[in-house]
GROMACS .gro file of C-alpha atoms in nm:
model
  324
    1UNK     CA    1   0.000   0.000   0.000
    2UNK     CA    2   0.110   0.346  -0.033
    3UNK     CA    3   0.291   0.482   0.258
    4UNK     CA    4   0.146   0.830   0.308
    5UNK     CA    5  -0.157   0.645   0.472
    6UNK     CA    6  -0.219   0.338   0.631
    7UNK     CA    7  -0.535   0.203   0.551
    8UNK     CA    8  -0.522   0.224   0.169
    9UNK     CA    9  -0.479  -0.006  -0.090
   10UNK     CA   10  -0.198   0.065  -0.386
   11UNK     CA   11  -0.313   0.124  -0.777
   12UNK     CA   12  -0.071   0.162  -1.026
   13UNK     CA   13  -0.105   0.513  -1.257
   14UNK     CA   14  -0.376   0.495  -1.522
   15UNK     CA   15  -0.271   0.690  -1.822
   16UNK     CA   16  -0.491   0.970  -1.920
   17UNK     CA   17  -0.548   1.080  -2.300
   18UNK     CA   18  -0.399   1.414  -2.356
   19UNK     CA   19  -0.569   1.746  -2.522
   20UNK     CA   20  -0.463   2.093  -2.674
   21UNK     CA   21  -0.742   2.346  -2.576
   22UNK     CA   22  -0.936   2.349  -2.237
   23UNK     CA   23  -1.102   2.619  -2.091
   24UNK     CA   24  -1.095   2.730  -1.715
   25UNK     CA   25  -1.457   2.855  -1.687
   26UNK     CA   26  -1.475   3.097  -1.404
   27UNK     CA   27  -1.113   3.212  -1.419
   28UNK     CA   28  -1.022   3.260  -1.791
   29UNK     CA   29  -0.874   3.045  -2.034
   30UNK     CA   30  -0.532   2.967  -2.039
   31UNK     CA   31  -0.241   2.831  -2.325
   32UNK     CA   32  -0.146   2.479  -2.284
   33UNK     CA   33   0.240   2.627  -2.177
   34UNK     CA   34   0.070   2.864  -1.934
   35UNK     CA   35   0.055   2.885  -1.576
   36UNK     CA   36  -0.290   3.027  -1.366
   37UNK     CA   37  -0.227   3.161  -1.020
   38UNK     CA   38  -0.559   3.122  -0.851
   39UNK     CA   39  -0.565   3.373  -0.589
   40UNK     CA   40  -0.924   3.456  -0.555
   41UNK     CA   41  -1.098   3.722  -0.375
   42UNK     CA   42  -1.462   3.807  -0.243
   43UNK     CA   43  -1.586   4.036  -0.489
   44UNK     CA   44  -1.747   4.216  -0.210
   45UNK     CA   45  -1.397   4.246   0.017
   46UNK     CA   46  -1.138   4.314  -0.244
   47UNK     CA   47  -1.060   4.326  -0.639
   48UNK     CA   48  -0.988   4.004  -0.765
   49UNK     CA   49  -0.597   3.977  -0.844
   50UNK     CA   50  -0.566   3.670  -1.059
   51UNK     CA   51  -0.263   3.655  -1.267
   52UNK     CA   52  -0.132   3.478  -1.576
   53UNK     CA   53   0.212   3.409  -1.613
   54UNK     CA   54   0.425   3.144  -1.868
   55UNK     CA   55   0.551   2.850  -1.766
   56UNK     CA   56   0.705   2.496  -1.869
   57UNK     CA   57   0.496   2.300  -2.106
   58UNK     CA   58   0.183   2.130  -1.923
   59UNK     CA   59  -0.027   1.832  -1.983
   60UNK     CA   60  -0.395   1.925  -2.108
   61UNK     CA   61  -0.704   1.737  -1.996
   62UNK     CA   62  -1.045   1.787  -2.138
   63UNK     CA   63  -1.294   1.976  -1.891
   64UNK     CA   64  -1.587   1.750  -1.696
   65UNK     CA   65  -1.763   1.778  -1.440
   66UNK     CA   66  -1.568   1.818  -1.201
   67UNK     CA   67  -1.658   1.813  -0.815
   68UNK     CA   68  -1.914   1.701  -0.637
   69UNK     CA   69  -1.990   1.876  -0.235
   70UNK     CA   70  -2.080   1.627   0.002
   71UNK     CA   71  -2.160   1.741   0.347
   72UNK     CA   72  -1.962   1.617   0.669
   73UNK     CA   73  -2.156   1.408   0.882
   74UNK     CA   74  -2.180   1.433   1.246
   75UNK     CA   75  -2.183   1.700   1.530
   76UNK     CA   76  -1.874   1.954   1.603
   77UNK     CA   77  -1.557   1.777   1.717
   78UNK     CA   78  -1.430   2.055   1.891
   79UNK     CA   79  -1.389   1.999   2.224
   80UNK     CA   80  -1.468   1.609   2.187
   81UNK     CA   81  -1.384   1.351   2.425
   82UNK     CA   82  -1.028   1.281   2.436
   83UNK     CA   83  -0.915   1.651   2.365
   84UNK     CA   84  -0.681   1.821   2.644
   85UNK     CA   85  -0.851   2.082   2.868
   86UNK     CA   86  -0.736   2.385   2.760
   87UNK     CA   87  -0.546   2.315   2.479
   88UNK     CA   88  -0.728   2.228   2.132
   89UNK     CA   89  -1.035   2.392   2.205
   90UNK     CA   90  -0.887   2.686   2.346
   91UNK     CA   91  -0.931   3.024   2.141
   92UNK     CA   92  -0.620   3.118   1.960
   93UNK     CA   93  -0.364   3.325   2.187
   94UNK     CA   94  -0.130   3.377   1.974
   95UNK     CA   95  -0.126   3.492   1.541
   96UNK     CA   96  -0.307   3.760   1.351
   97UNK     CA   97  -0.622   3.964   1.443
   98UNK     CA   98  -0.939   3.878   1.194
   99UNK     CA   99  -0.855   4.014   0.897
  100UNK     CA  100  -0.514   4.109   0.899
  101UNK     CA  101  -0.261   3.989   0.617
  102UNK     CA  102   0.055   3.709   0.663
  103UNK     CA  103   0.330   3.730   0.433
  104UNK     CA  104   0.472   3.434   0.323
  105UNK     CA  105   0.876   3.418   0.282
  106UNK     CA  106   0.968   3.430  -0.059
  107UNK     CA  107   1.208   3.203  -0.075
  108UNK     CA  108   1.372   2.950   0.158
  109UNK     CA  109   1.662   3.025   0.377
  110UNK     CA  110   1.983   3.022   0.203
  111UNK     CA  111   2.103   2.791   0.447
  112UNK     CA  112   1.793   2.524   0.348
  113UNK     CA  113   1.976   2.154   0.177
  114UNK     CA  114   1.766   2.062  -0.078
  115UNK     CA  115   1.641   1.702  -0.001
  116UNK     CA  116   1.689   1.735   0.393
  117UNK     CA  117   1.430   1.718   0.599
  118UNK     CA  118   1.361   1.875   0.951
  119UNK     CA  119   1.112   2.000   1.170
  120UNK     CA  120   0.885   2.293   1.044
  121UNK     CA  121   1.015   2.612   1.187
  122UNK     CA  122   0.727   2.813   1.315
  123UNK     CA  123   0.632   3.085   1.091
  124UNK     CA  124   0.381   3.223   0.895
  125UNK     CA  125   0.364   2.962   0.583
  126UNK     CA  126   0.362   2.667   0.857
  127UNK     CA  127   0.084   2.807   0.992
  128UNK     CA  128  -0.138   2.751   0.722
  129UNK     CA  129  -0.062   2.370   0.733
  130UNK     CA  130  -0.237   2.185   0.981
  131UNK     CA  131  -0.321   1.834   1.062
  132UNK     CA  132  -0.653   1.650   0.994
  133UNK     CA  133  -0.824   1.439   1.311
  134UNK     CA  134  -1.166   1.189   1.223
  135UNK     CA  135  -1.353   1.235   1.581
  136UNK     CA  136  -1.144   1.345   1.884
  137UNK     CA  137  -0.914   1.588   1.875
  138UNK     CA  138  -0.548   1.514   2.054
  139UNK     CA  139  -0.225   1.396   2.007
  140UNK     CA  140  -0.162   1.078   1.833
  141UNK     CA  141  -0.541   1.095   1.641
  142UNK     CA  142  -0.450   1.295   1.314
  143UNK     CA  143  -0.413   1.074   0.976
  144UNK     CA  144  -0.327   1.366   0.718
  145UNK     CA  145  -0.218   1.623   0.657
  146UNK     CA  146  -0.388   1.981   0.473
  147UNK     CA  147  -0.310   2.366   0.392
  148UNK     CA  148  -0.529   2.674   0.412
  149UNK     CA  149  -0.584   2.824   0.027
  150UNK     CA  150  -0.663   3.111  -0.089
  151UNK     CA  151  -1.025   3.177  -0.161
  152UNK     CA  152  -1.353   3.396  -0.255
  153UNK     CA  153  -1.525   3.281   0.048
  154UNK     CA  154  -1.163   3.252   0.286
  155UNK     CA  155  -1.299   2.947   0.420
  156UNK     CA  156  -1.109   2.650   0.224
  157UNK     CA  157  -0.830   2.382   0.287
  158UNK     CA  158  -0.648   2.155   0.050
  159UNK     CA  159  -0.549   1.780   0.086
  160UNK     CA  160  -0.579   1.453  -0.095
  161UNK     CA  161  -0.917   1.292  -0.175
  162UNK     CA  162  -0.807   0.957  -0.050
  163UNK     CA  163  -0.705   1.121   0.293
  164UNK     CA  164  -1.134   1.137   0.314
  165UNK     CA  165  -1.235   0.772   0.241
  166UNK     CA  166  -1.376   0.608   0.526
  167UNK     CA  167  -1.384   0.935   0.784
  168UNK     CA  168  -1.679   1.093   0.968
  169UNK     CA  169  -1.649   1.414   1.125
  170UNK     CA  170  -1.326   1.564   1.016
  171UNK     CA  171  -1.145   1.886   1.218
  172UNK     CA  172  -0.881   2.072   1.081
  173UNK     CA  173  -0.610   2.195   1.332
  174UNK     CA  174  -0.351   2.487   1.172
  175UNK     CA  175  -0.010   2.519   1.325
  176UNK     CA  176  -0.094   2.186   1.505
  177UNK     CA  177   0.217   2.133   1.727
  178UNK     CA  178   0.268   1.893   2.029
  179UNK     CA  179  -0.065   1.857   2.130
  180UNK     CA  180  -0.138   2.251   2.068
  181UNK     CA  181  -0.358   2.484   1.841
  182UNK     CA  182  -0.258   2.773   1.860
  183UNK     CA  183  -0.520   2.894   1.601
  184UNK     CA  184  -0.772   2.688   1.743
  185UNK     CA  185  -0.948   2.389   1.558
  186UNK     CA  186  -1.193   2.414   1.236
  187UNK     CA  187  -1.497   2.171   1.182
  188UNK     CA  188  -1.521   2.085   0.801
  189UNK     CA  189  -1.886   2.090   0.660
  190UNK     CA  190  -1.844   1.993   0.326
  191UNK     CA  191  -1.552   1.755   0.070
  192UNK     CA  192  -1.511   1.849  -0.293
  193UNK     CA  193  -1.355   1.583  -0.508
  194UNK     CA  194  -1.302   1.580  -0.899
  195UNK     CA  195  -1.526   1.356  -1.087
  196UNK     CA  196  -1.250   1.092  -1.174
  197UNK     CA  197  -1.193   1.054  -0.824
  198UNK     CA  198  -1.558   0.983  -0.696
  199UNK     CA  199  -1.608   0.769  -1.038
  200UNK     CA  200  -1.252   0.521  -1.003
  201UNK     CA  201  -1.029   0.704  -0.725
  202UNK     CA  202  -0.841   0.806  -1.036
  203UNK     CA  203  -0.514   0.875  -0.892
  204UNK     CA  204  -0.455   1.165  -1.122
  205UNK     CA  205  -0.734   1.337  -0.939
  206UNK     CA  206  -0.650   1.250  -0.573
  207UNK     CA  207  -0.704   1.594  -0.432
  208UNK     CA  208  -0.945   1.746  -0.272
  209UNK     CA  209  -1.116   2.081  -0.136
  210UNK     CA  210  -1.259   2.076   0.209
  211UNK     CA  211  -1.512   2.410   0.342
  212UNK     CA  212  -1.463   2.477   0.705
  213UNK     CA  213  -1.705   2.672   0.954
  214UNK     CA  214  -1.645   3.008   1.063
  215UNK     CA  215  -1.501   2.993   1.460
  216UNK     CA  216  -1.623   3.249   1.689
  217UNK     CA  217  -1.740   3.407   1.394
  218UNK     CA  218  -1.393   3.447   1.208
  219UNK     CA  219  -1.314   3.267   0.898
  220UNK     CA  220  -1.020   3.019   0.855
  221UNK     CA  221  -0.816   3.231   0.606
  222UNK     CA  222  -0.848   3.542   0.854
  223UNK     CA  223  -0.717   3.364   1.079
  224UNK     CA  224  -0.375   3.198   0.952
  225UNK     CA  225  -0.371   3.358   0.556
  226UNK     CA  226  -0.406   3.132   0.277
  227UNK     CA  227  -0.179   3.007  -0.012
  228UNK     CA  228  -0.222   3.036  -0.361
  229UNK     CA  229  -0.332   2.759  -0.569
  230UNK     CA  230  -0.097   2.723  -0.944
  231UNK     CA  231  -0.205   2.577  -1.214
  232UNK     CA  232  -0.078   2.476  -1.494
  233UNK     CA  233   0.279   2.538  -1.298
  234UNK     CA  234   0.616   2.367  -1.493
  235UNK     CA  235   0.714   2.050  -1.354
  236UNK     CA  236   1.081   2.183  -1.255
  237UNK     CA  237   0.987   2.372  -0.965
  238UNK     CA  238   1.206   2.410  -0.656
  239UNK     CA  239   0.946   2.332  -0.364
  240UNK     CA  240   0.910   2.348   0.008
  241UNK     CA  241   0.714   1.963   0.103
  242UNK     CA  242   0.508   1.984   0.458
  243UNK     CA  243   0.375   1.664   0.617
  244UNK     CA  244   0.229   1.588   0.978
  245UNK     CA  245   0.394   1.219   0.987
  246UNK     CA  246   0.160   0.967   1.208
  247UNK     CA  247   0.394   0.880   1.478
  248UNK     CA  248   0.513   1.265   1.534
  249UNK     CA  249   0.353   1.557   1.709
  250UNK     CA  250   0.550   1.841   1.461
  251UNK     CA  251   0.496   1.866   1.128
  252UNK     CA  252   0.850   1.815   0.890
  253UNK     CA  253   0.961   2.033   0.590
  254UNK     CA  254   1.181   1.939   0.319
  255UNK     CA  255   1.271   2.163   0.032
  256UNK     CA  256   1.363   2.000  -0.332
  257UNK     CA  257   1.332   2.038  -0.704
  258UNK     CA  258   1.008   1.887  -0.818
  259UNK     CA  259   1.024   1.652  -1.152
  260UNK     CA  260   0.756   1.471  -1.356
  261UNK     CA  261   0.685   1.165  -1.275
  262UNK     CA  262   0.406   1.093  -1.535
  263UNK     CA  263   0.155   1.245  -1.756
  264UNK     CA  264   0.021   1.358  -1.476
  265UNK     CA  265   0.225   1.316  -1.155
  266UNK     CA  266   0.457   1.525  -1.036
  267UNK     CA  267   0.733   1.394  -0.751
  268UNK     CA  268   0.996   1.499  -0.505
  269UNK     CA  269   1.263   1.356  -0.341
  270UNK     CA  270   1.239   1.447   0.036
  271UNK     CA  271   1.358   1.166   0.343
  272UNK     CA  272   1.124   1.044   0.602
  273UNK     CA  273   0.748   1.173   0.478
  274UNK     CA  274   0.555   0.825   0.606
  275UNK     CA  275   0.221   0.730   0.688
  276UNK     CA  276   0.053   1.119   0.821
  277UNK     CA  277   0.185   1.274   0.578
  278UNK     CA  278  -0.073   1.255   0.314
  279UNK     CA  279  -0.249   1.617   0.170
  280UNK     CA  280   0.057   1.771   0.291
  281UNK     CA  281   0.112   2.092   0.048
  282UNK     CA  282   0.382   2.155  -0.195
  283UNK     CA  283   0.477   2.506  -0.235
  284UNK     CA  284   0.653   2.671  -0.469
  285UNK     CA  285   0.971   2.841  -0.288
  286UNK     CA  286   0.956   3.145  -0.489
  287UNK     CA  287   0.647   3.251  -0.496
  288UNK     CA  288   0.437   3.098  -0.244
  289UNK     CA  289   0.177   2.931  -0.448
  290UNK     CA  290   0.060   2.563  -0.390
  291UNK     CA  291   0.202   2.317  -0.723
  292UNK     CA  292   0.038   1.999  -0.561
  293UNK     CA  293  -0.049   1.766  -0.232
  294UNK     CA  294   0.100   1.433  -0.135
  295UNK     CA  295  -0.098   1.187  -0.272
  296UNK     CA  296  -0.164   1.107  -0.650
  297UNK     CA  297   0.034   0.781  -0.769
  298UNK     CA  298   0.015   0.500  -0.517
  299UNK     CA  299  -0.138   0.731  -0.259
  300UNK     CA  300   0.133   0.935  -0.258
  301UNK     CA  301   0.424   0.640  -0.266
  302UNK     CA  302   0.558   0.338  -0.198
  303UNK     CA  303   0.878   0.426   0.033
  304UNK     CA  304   0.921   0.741   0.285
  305UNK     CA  305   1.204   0.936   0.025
  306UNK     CA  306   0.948   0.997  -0.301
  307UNK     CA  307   0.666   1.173  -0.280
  308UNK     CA  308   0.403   1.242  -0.573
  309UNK     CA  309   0.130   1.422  -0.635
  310UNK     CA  310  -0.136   1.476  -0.884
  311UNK     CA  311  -0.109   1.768  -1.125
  312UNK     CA  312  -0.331   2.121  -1.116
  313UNK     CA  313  -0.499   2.140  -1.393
  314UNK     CA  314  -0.859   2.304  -1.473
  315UNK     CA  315  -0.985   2.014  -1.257
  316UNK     CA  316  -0.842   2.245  -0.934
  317UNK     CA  317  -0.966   2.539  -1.028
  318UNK     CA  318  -1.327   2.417  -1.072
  319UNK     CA  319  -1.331   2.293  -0.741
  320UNK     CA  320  -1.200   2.553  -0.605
  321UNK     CA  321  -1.476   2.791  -0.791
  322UNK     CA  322  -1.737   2.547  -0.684
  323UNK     CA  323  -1.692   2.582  -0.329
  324UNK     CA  324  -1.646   2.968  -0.352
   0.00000   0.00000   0.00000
């Protein structure tokens, strides 16, 4: 099975027929060698400041439908059984005021080996990864791993669609470390998965976008920022890999060159990303924006030093515009 999570079985990559025109409906078209940088905005908060820039050649799939919302079953887990007094549960004490604006480090120290990997420092891009729990809430109960994106509505997260097979109530927890929220946790109310996904678990569609609830009235992305989603990004892309691995309470970070793996898999070489690790963002070291999650081919892969994940395409940024 793959090793990003443990209760999966492994598929081998299904090739998918290639195109050289789609159309991204709500956020313009784009060139098969081009690159969208979905960074939404509420039309009622702020002017929209997508972007269009060239990139590497991309693969090219024809448009379906694409997502499907399902709600998530069950009552709040926040403040479950099992979750420490105090801790979890607790209101954030620490981060930005509603509203206010993170910026994200351009670039990775200079100091940063490529293919090491390390605990996350503590910062504003870690932040915005958090780990996933199915029930209670407390250390040693997370099983993936997702990222805060940007969005119309500020309320979405990004991880892989297999991460959700099989869960109930699912809680987000940003800047999860040691048993601690220090942003507080976040009940998702509704999955979006692509259409080959629900229809095969195609594994070039393993991805998925998750809505969370407001908490004390403040939305997710208020909170902690979110990143950019790319699409259509080059496959060369030097990237920083998060993960919340299953036996650890501190989520790792590797940085490394990304390569293509398939049509449409992209992979990494970054040590010691096991079982926990699965939805765990990779972003793009220069500018911030998210080029995949850990999942994709085999789950995400068969040992703890590759990672994969499935390409953006137009399949991302319909999800994305169907959950607003």
């Amino acid at each position: 099975m793959g090793r990003h999570t443990r209760q999966r079985e492994r598929r081998s990559l299904r090739p998918v027929a290639l195109t050289s025109v789609l159309a991204v409906g709500v956020v313009g078209a784009i060139a098969a060698a081009g690159v969208l940088s979905l960074h939404l905005r509420d039309p009622q908060q702020r002017p929209s400041t997508d972007a269009v820039a060239a990139a590497g050649a991309a693969p090219v799939r024809p448009a379906s439908p694409a997502a499907v919302a399902s709600p998530a079953a069950g009552p709040d887990t926040a403040g479950g059984a099992g979750e420490p007094p105090g801790a979890l549960n607790a209101a954030p004490s620490t981060g930005p005021a509603a509203g206010a604006t993170r910026q994200i480090p351009p670039t990775a120290p200079p100091d940063v080996r490529l293919g090491s990997t390390a605990a996350a420092p503590v910062n504003a891009e870690s932040a915005r990864v958090g780990a996933l729990f199915d029930g209670n809430v407390g250390p040693g109960d997370h099983f993936c791993t997702a990222s805060v994106i940007d969005s119309p509505g500020r309320n979405l997260i990004l991880t892989a669609a297999h991460c959700l097979s099989g869960v109930g109530d699912v809680t987000f927890v940003p800047g999860y470390r040691d048993g601690q929220a220090p942003y507080g946790s976040w009940q998702v109310t509704k999955v979006y998965t692509a259409d080959g996904w629900r229809n095969g678990d195609d594994p070039d569609e393993d991805f998925a976008v998750l809505a969370v609830a407001p908490r004390d009235g403040v939305r997710i992305e208020d909170a902690v920022g979110g990143n950019p989603i790319a699409v259509g990004a080059a496959w060369t892309v030097q990237s920083r890999l998060y993960g919340y691995p299953a036996g650890s309470e501190t989520p790792v970070v590797c940085t490394n060159v990304t390569g293509r793996e398939d049509t449409y898999q992209r992979q990494i070489d970054c040590p010691s990303f096991p079982g926990g690790t699965s939805g765990g963002p990779f972003i793009d070291a220069a500018t911030g924006q998210v080029v995949g999650v850990i999942g994709g081919y085999q789950q995400g892969g068969d040992t703890d030093d590759t990672s994969y994940s499935a390409y953006f395409d137009h399949t991302v940024a319909d999800l994305i515009a169907r959950a607003g």
